[in-house]
Amino acid sequence: MTHTEIEITAELVRDLLHEQHPDLADRPVTLGARGWDNQLWRLGDDLAVRLPWATESADALLHKEHTWLPALAPHLPLPVPVPQRLGHPSERFPRPWIVTTWVPGEPADRAPVTDAEASADALAAFLTALHRPAPAGAPSGRDRGGPLTDHAEGVVNGLASATELGLLPDPDAVRAVWEDAVAAPGWTGPPLWIHADLHPANVLTAQGTFCGVIDFGDLCAGDPAYDLAAAWLLLPDGAADRFHAAYQPTPDTATLRRARGLAVMKALGCVFIGEAGVHGRPGGKPTWGPPGHAALARLLASPAAPPS
């Protein structure tokens, strides 16, 4: 991660607005969150400013959201941050930035859902609406949305590290879930729109269920299994079956097998990121660890999908 050399402050945000969007500059500015790629500053009651502060790829991700999300958002049943304005690089801040709608709620890594039925139905409805064939020119999945074999080396190495560090409840069983997923038939349908980064910090909750989905920087066209894996990361114990029954079209066995393996991959990522300083991993987000461990436990407690 390469943090910007410029300190991002409320004063800087106001100055940028004065320069490029002066009609918004008089609104109150308060820090919302410092994410993996961007900082989020709340702008009044209903808007937010997102500025890249780490990872060189953040610039392209913001442009992607600004291009595609306004057309997708009206068809989604949960609120999402809809881009309203694009900020251009300048002498004051040499990177692009965007103004979006503000989505209220608490990230699920801090406030997990508790209403199993409502949350399973809400997540299924959201992904059913999102998973439509993507148009020509849609961003390619590349490392997200493609064959699971693209991730094999990273997952195998991650499993070995997690085993060595004693982070897995049953390393052999977890490894078996991944190996079964890699052996499953690949996605043969058209590339579908997928969020591609559904983890507990990118989904918002209120009153026990989901109330919004954020951070569409990895939005792309690909295999829906990448999003269906979220059932094990986001839902309470025992809710995955209800989610899969509500999601349409009903996922076939091969897709569920791939989704289980991808849930292992995402859960491992959460565990490592939650463990500050573990084996050279980034760490520093302790609220990510518990959802990762819970997801692995759910995967091992639920029966594996029968081979296709």
CSV table of C-alpha atoms in Angstrom, one decimal, residues 5-6 17 24 27 44 62 64 75 106 118 167 181 236 251 257 271 287 294 303 306 308:
chain,number,residue,atom,x,y,z
A,5,GLU,CA,2.0,12.0,0.4
A,6,ILE,CA,-0.7,14.6,0.8
A,17,LEU,CA,-14.9,21.4,-3.6
A,24,LEU,CA,-21.2,21.8,-2.6
A,27,ARG,CA,-21.7,21.7,3.4
A,44,GLY,CA,-23.7,17.2,4.6
A,62,LEU,CA,-13.1,5.3,-8.9
A,64,LYS,CA,-15.1,2.6,-13.1
A,75,HIS,CA,-32.3,-1.6,-10.5
A,106,GLU,CA,-22.9,0.2,10.1
A,118,ALA,CA,-34.6,-11.1,6.5
A,167,LEU,CA,-5.3,-20.2,12.4
A,181,ALA,CA,-14.2,-26.0,-5.8
A,236,PRO,CA,-25.8,-15.9,10.4
A,251,PRO,CA,-27.6,-21.9,-8.5
A,257,ARG,CA,-19.0,-25.8,-5.2
A,271,VAL,CA,-8.4,-13.8,8.8
A,287,THR,CA,-12.8,-6.5,13.0
A,294,ALA,CA,-17.0,-17.7,11.5
A,303,PRO,CA,-22.4,-30.4,3.9
A,306,PRO,CA,-22.5,-33.2,-4.4
A,308,SER,CA,-22.0,-32.2,-10.7
